[in-house]
Short mmCIF file of C-alpha atoms in Angstrom, two decimals:
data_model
loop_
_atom_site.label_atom_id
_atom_site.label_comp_id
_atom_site.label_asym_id
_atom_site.label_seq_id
_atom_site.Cartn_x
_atom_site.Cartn_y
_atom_site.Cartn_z
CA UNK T 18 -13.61 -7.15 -11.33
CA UNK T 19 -12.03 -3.71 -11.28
CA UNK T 20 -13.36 -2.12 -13.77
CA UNK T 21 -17.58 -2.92 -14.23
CA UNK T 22 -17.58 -1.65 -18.05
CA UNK T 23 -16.43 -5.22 -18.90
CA UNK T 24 -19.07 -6.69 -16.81
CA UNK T 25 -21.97 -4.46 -18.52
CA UNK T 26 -20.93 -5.25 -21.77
CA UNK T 27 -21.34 -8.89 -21.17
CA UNK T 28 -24.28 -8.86 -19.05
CA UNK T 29 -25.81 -6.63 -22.01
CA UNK T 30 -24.96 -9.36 -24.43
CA UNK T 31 -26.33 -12.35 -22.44
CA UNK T 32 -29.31 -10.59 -21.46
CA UNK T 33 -30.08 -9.66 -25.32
CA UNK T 34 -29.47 -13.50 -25.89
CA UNK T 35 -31.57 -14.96 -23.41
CA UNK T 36 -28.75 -15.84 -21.07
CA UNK T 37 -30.05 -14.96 -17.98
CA UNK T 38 -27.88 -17.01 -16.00
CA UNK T 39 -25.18 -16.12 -17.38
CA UNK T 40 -26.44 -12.51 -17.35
CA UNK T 41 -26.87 -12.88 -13.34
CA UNK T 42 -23.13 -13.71 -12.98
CA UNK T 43 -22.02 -10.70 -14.81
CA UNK T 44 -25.03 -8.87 -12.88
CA UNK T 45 -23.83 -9.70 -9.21
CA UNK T 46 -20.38 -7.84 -9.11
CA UNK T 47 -21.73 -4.69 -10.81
CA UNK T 48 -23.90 -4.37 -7.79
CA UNK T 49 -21.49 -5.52 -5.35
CA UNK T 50 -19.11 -2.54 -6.51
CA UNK T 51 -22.13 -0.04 -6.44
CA UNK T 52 -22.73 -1.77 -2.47
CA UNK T 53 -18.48 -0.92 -2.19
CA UNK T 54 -19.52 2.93 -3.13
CA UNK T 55 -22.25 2.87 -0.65
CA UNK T 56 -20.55 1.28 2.13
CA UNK T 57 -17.67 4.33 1.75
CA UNK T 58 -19.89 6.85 1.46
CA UNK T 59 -21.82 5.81 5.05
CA UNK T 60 -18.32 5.34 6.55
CA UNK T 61 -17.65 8.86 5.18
CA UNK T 62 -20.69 10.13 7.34
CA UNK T 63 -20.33 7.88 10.80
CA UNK T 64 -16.36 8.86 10.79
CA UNK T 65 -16.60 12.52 9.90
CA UNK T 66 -14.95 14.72 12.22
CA UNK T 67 -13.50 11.82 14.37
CA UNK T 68 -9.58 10.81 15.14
CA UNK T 69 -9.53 7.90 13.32
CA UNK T 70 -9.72 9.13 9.36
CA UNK T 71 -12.36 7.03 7.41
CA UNK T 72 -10.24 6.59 4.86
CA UNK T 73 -8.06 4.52 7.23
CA UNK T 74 -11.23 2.54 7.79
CA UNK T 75 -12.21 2.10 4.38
CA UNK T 76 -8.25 0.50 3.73
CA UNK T 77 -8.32 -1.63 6.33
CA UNK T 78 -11.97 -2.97 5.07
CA UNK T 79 -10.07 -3.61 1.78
CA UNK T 80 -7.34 -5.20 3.07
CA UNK T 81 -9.23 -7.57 4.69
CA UNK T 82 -11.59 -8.63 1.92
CA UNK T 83 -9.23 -9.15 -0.48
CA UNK T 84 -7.31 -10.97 1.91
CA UNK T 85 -9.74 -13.47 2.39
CA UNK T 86 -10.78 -13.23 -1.20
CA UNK T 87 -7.19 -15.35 -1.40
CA UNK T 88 -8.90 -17.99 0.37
CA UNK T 89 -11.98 -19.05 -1.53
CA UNK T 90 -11.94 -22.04 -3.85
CA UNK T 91 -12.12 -21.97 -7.38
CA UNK T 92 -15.60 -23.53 -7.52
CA UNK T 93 -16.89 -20.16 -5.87
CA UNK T 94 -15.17 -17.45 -8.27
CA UNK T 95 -18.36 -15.59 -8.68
CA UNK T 96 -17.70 -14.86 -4.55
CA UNK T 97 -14.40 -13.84 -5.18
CA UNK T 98 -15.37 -11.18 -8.17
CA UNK T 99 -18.14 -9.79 -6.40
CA UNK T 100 -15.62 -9.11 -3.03
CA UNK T 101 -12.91 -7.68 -5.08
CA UNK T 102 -16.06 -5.25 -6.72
CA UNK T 103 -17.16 -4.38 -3.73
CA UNK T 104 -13.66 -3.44 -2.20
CA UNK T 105 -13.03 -1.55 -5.58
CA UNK T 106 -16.46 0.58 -5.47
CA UNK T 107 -15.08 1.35 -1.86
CA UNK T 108 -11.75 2.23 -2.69
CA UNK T 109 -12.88 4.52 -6.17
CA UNK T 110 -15.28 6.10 -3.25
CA UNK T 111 -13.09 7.07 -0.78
CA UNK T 112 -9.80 7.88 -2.68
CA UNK T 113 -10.53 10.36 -5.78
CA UNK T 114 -8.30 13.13 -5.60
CA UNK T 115 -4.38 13.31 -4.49
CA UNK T 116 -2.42 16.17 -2.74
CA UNK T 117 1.02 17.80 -3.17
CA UNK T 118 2.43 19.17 -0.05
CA UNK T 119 5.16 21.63 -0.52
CA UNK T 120 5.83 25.51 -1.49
CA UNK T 121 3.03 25.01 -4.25
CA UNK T 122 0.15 22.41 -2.72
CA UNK T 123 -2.39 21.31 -5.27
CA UNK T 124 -4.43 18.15 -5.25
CA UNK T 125 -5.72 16.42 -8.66
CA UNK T 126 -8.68 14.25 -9.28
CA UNK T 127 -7.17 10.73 -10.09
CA UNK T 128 -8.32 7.04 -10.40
CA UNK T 129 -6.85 4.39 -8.66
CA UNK T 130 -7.90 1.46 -9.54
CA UNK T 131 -8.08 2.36 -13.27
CA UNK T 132 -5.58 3.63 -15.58
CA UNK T 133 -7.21 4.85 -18.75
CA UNK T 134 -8.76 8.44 -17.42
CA UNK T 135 -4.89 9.20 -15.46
CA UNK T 136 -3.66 8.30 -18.86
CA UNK T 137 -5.82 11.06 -20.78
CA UNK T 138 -5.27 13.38 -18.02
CA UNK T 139 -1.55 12.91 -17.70
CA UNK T 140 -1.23 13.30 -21.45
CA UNK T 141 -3.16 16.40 -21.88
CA UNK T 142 -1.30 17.64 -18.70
CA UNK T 143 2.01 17.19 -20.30
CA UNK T 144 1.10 19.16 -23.57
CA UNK T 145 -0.25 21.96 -22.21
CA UNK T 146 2.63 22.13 -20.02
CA UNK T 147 4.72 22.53 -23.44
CA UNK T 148 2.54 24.92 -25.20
CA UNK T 149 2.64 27.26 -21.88
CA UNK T 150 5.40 26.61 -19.34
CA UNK T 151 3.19 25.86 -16.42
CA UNK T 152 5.26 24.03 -13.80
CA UNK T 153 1.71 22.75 -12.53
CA UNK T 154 0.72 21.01 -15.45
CA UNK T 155 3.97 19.00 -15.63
CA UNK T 156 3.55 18.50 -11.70
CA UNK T 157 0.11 17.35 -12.69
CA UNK T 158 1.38 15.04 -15.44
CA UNK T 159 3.96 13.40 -13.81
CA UNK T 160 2.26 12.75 -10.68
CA UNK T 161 -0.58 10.54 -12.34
CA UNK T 162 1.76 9.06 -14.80
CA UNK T 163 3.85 7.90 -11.42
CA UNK T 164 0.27 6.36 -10.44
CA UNK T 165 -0.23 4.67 -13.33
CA UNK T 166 3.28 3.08 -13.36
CA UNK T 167 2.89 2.09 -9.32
CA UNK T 168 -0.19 0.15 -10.78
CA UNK T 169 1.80 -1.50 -13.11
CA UNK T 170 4.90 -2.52 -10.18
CA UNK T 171 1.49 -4.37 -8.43
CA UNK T 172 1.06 -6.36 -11.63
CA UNK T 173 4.69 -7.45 -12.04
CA UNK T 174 4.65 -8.34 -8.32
CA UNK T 175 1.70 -10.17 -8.52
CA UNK T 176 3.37 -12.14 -11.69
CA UNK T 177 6.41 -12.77 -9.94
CA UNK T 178 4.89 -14.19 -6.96
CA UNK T 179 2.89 -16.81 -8.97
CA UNK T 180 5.90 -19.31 -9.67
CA UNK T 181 7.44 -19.32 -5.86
CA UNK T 182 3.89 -19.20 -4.60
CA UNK T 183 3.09 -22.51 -6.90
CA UNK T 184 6.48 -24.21 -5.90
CA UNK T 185 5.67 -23.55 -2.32
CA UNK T 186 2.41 -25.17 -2.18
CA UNK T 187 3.20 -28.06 -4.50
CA UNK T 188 6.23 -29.13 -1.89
CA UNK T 189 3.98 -28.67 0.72
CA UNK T 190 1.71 -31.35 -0.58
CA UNK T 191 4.16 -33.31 -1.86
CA UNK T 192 2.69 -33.19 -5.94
CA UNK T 193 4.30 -32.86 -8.97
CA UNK T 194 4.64 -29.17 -10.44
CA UNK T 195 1.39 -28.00 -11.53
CA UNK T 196 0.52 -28.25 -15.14
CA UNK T 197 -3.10 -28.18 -15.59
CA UNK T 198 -4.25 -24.93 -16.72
CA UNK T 199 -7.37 -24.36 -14.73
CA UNK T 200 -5.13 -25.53 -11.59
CA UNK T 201 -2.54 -22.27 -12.59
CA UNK T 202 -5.02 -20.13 -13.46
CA UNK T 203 -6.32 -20.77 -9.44
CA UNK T 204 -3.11 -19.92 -8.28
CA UNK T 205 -3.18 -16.12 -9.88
CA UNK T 206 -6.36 -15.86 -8.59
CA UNK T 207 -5.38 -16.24 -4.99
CA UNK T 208 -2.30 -13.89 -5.50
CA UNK T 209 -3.32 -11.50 -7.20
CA UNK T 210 -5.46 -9.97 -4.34
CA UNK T 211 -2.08 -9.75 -2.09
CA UNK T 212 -0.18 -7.17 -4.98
CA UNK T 213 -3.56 -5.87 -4.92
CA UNK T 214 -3.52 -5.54 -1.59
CA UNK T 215 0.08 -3.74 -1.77
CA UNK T 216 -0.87 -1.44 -4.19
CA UNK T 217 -3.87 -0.12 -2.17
CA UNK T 218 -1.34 0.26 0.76
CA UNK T 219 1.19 2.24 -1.40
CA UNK T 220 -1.67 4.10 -2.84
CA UNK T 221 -2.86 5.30 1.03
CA UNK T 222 0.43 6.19 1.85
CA UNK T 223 0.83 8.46 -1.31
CA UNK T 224 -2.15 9.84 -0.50
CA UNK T 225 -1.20 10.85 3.75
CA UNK T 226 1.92 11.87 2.93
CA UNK T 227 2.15 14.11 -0.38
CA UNK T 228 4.24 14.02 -3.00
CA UNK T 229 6.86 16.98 -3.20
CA UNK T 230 7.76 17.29 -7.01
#
């Protein structure tokens, strides 16, 4: 649900085969995440110029969809994706560039929910910093290559949390350890959204405070 060029593809497809179902369920979180762009972009307009940042209100939004994204049953996934799109097109929205604070400030465009265009941007960084000695480009570099790899710490939380979070609720209603596929598959779903969650918090507080490399 992060990225919509997955979605596309497959609505594309269906859509070419007649699907249009299928199409439609491919369909709704592509517009959810373009409603998540819209949504920060008005907040960026009401809040502007006021105490409370709207990029604190656009976190707290996201923190509280996907928390309750946690909380709907399997049988209504499509829900899920499209909430998780629509706190994603608010989060690419509101948080595209980062700051350093520090003798040399500088602030880079960066993506943070994606990890593919840091990637590029890290790499090329990082070579040009080698063919000309420019402290900024390795600054540059290593700043969205740390992004990238707090992206990746969400993920292994996430993964980590899925076995205690399974024992947890099987003792709690007294069933055998979950084997059924579909049944552990739910489980990542709900937890998921919670390193998610983390990430996004780690990602604001990156983004108040500065990085001093």
């Amino acid at each position: 649900a992060n990225a919509q060029t997955g979605n596309i593809l497959l609505m594309a497809v269906n859509l070419a085969k007649g699907n249009f179902v299928v199409a439609l369920r491919y369909f709704a979180p592509v517009m959810a995440f373009i409603a998540g762009v819209v949504l920060a972009q008005t907040v960026h307009h009401i809040f502007k110029g006021r105490a409370l940042h709207r990029r604190q209100i656009v976190i707290l939004f996201e923190a509280a969809a996907l928390f309750a994204s946690a909380f709907i049953p399997y049988e209504l996934n499509i829900l899920c994706n499209c909430i998780i799109s629509l706190a994603c097109g608010a989060q690419v929205e509101a948080f595209r560039k980062i700051s350093i604070r520090g003798a040399y400030p500088q602030s880079y465009a960066c993506a943070t929910t994606m990890c593919i265009g840091n990637m590029r941007t890290a790499a090329s960084s990082i070579c040009e910093y080698v063919a000309h000695k420019d402290r900024d480009d390795l600054r540059k570099g290593l700043l969205l290559f740390s992004i990238n790899a707090m992206f990746a710490i969400g993920a292994v939380a996430g993964d980590l949390t899925v076995p205690s979070h399974g024992f947890l609720c099987e003792q709690n209603q007294g069933i055998e350890p979950v084997e059924n596929a579909g049944q552990k598959k739910q489980i990542v779903e709900k937890i998921v959204p919670v390193a998610i969650v983390l990430q996004f918090v780690e990602q604001h507080v990156t983004y108040t405070v500065g990085i001093i490399i």
